[in-house]
Short mmCIF file of C-alpha atoms in Angstrom, two decimals:
data_model
loop_
_atom_site.label_atom_id
_atom_site.label_comp_id
_atom_site.label_asym_id
_atom_site.label_seq_id
_atom_site.Cartn_x
_atom_site.Cartn_y
_atom_site.Cartn_z
CA UNK A 1 10.02 47.29 16.82
CA UNK A 2 12.24 50.26 16.19
CA UNK A 3 11.18 53.65 17.33
CA UNK A 4 12.41 56.86 15.70
CA UNK A 5 15.89 56.24 17.14
CA UNK A 6 16.12 52.88 15.31
CA UNK A 7 16.20 50.90 18.57
CA UNK A 8 14.88 47.40 19.18
CA UNK A 9 12.52 47.33 22.15
CA UNK A 10 11.58 44.68 24.71
CA UNK A 11 11.26 41.00 23.80
CA UNK A 12 11.98 41.84 20.16
CA UNK A 13 15.66 42.00 21.13
CA UNK A 14 15.80 38.23 21.60
CA UNK A 15 13.21 37.33 18.96
CA UNK A 16 15.18 39.27 16.33
CA UNK A 17 18.25 37.10 16.93
CA UNK A 18 16.60 33.79 15.95
CA UNK A 19 16.86 34.25 12.15
CA UNK A 20 20.65 34.29 12.46
CA UNK A 21 20.58 30.57 13.28
CA UNK A 22 20.28 29.95 9.52
CA UNK A 23 23.69 31.36 8.49
CA UNK A 24 25.22 30.25 11.78
CA UNK A 25 24.34 26.61 11.13
CA UNK A 26 24.96 26.72 7.37
CA UNK A 27 28.44 28.23 7.63
CA UNK A 28 29.77 26.55 10.75
CA UNK A 29 31.84 24.03 8.79
CA UNK A 30 34.05 26.86 7.48
CA UNK A 31 35.48 27.05 11.01
CA UNK A 32 36.91 23.52 10.91
CA UNK A 33 40.53 24.71 10.72
CA UNK A 34 40.03 27.28 13.47
CA UNK A 35 38.38 24.67 15.70
CA UNK A 36 41.32 22.30 15.20
CA UNK A 37 43.89 25.01 15.99
CA UNK A 38 41.99 26.44 18.98
CA UNK A 39 40.57 23.43 20.88
CA UNK A 40 38.56 25.46 23.46
CA UNK A 41 36.71 27.15 20.60
CA UNK A 42 36.12 23.77 18.99
CA UNK A 43 34.78 22.44 22.30
CA UNK A 44 32.40 25.38 22.60
CA UNK A 45 31.20 24.76 19.05
CA UNK A 46 30.72 21.08 19.82
CA UNK A 47 28.75 21.80 22.99
CA UNK A 48 26.65 24.73 21.80
CA UNK A 49 26.09 24.30 18.06
CA UNK A 50 26.55 20.56 17.46
CA UNK A 51 23.20 19.54 19.04
CA UNK A 52 21.40 22.14 16.93
CA UNK A 53 23.28 21.04 13.82
CA UNK A 54 22.36 17.39 14.45
CA UNK A 55 18.67 18.31 14.58
CA UNK A 56 19.03 20.65 11.61
CA UNK A 57 20.80 18.03 9.47
CA UNK A 58 18.41 15.23 10.43
CA UNK A 59 15.48 17.03 8.82
CA UNK A 60 15.52 16.69 5.02
CA UNK A 61 15.78 20.06 3.26
CA UNK A 62 15.74 21.92 6.61
CA UNK A 63 18.05 24.60 5.26
CA UNK A 64 15.86 25.22 2.26
CA UNK A 65 12.65 25.18 4.31
CA UNK A 66 14.04 27.61 6.86
CA UNK A 67 15.43 29.85 4.13
CA UNK A 68 12.08 30.09 2.32
CA UNK A 69 10.18 30.53 5.59
CA UNK A 70 12.40 33.46 6.55
CA UNK A 71 12.53 34.96 3.07
CA UNK A 72 8.98 34.54 1.81
CA UNK A 73 7.20 34.21 5.14
CA UNK A 74 8.35 37.60 6.35
CA UNK A 75 8.00 39.60 3.12
CA UNK A 76 5.07 41.93 3.40
CA UNK A 77 3.83 40.18 6.53
CA UNK A 78 2.98 43.19 8.66
CA UNK A 79 1.73 40.98 11.49
CA UNK A 80 5.42 40.40 12.30
CA UNK A 81 7.43 43.27 13.72
CA UNK A 82 9.57 45.30 11.36
CA UNK A 83 12.66 44.41 13.43
CA UNK A 84 12.06 40.68 12.98
CA UNK A 85 11.35 41.06 9.25
CA UNK A 86 14.53 43.13 8.74
CA UNK A 87 16.66 40.62 10.66
CA UNK A 88 15.12 37.67 8.80
CA UNK A 89 15.92 39.27 5.45
CA UNK A 90 19.44 40.17 6.55
CA UNK A 91 20.09 36.65 7.87
CA UNK A 92 18.94 35.20 4.54
CA UNK A 93 21.21 37.55 2.62
CA UNK A 94 24.16 36.52 4.78
CA UNK A 95 23.25 32.90 4.06
CA UNK A 96 23.14 33.65 0.32
CA UNK A 97 26.65 35.10 0.60
CA UNK A 98 27.81 31.65 1.78
CA UNK A 99 26.75 30.09 -1.54
CA UNK A 100 29.75 31.29 -3.56
CA UNK A 101 32.36 29.79 -1.20
CA UNK A 102 30.31 26.58 -1.13
CA UNK A 103 30.26 26.40 -4.94
CA UNK A 104 33.98 27.13 -5.23
CA UNK A 105 34.77 24.55 -2.54
CA UNK A 106 32.55 21.98 -4.20
CA UNK A 107 34.17 22.53 -7.57
CA UNK A 108 37.60 21.95 -6.04
CA UNK A 109 36.66 18.47 -4.76
CA UNK A 110 39.27 16.01 -5.92
CA UNK A 111 41.76 18.76 -6.80
CA UNK A 112 44.96 18.85 -4.79
CA UNK A 113 44.73 22.31 -3.21
CA UNK A 114 47.57 23.24 -0.87
CA UNK A 115 46.45 23.22 2.77
CA UNK A 116 47.65 26.78 3.39
CA UNK A 117 45.37 28.03 0.59
CA UNK A 118 42.40 25.94 1.67
CA UNK A 119 42.84 26.90 5.32
CA UNK A 120 43.25 30.63 4.75
CA UNK A 121 40.25 30.73 2.39
CA UNK A 122 38.05 28.81 4.78
CA UNK A 123 39.15 30.95 7.72
CA UNK A 124 38.45 34.14 5.78
CA UNK A 125 34.90 33.02 5.00
CA UNK A 126 34.37 31.96 8.62
CA UNK A 127 35.66 35.23 10.10
CA UNK A 128 33.63 37.31 7.66
CA UNK A 129 30.30 35.59 8.10
CA UNK A 130 30.80 35.12 11.85
CA UNK A 131 31.57 38.86 12.23
CA UNK A 132 28.33 39.70 10.42
CA UNK A 133 26.27 37.29 12.52
CA UNK A 134 27.83 38.28 15.85
CA UNK A 135 27.52 42.00 15.03
CA UNK A 136 23.83 41.52 14.22
CA UNK A 137 23.10 39.50 17.33
CA UNK A 138 25.04 41.91 19.60
CA UNK A 139 23.27 44.91 18.05
CA UNK A 140 19.86 43.35 18.55
CA UNK A 141 20.59 42.38 22.14
CA UNK A 142 21.82 45.92 22.90
CA UNK A 143 18.67 47.34 21.32
CA UNK A 144 20.26 48.82 18.20
CA UNK A 145 19.29 48.14 14.61
CA UNK A 146 22.05 46.05 12.95
CA UNK A 147 22.11 48.09 9.75
CA UNK A 148 25.83 48.70 9.28
CA UNK A 149 26.75 45.70 7.10
CA UNK A 150 27.67 47.16 3.71
CA UNK A 151 25.34 46.20 0.83
CA UNK A 152 23.55 43.48 2.86
CA UNK A 153 21.82 45.84 5.29
CA UNK A 154 20.68 48.12 2.47
CA UNK A 155 19.30 45.14 0.53
CA UNK A 156 17.49 43.87 3.62
CA UNK A 157 16.02 47.33 4.18
CA UNK A 158 14.74 47.41 0.60
CA UNK A 159 13.23 43.91 0.96
CA UNK A 160 11.34 44.88 4.10
CA UNK A 161 10.01 48.13 2.65
CA UNK A 162 8.78 51.21 4.47
CA UNK A 163 6.22 49.49 6.71
#
């Protein structure tokens, strides 16, 4: 929970990072071009995230279930800490931001898009969402509230409310 200095205390530092698995797993495929150009990064992804992705993808509707659990299960639930509720809402909003690139990419299926355009677009999405996720995780682990993501942090704050 945050005190007056907006700091995350104790075990909440680690617990508040778990909601970010949702956007991390949902957006990992945007890094496919980066992983092919930087093999050590691809190997790290394969070792660290691939086992989690295999479990995640083996459960039908896991993404939707996790999304609704984090969104609706934390809203107004004062038995959970405010830090966890804020991070759950922020992680869901980051995940929602991944919908537009998914829709655009899906609508381009079968269309001959030049590789340089596809690669730069995919890399941009990956860098942007990964920066948001890593910033949030690093802030939580250092004990600070990750509330500096424009628009998303303010929306998460409004969703959590004053309590």
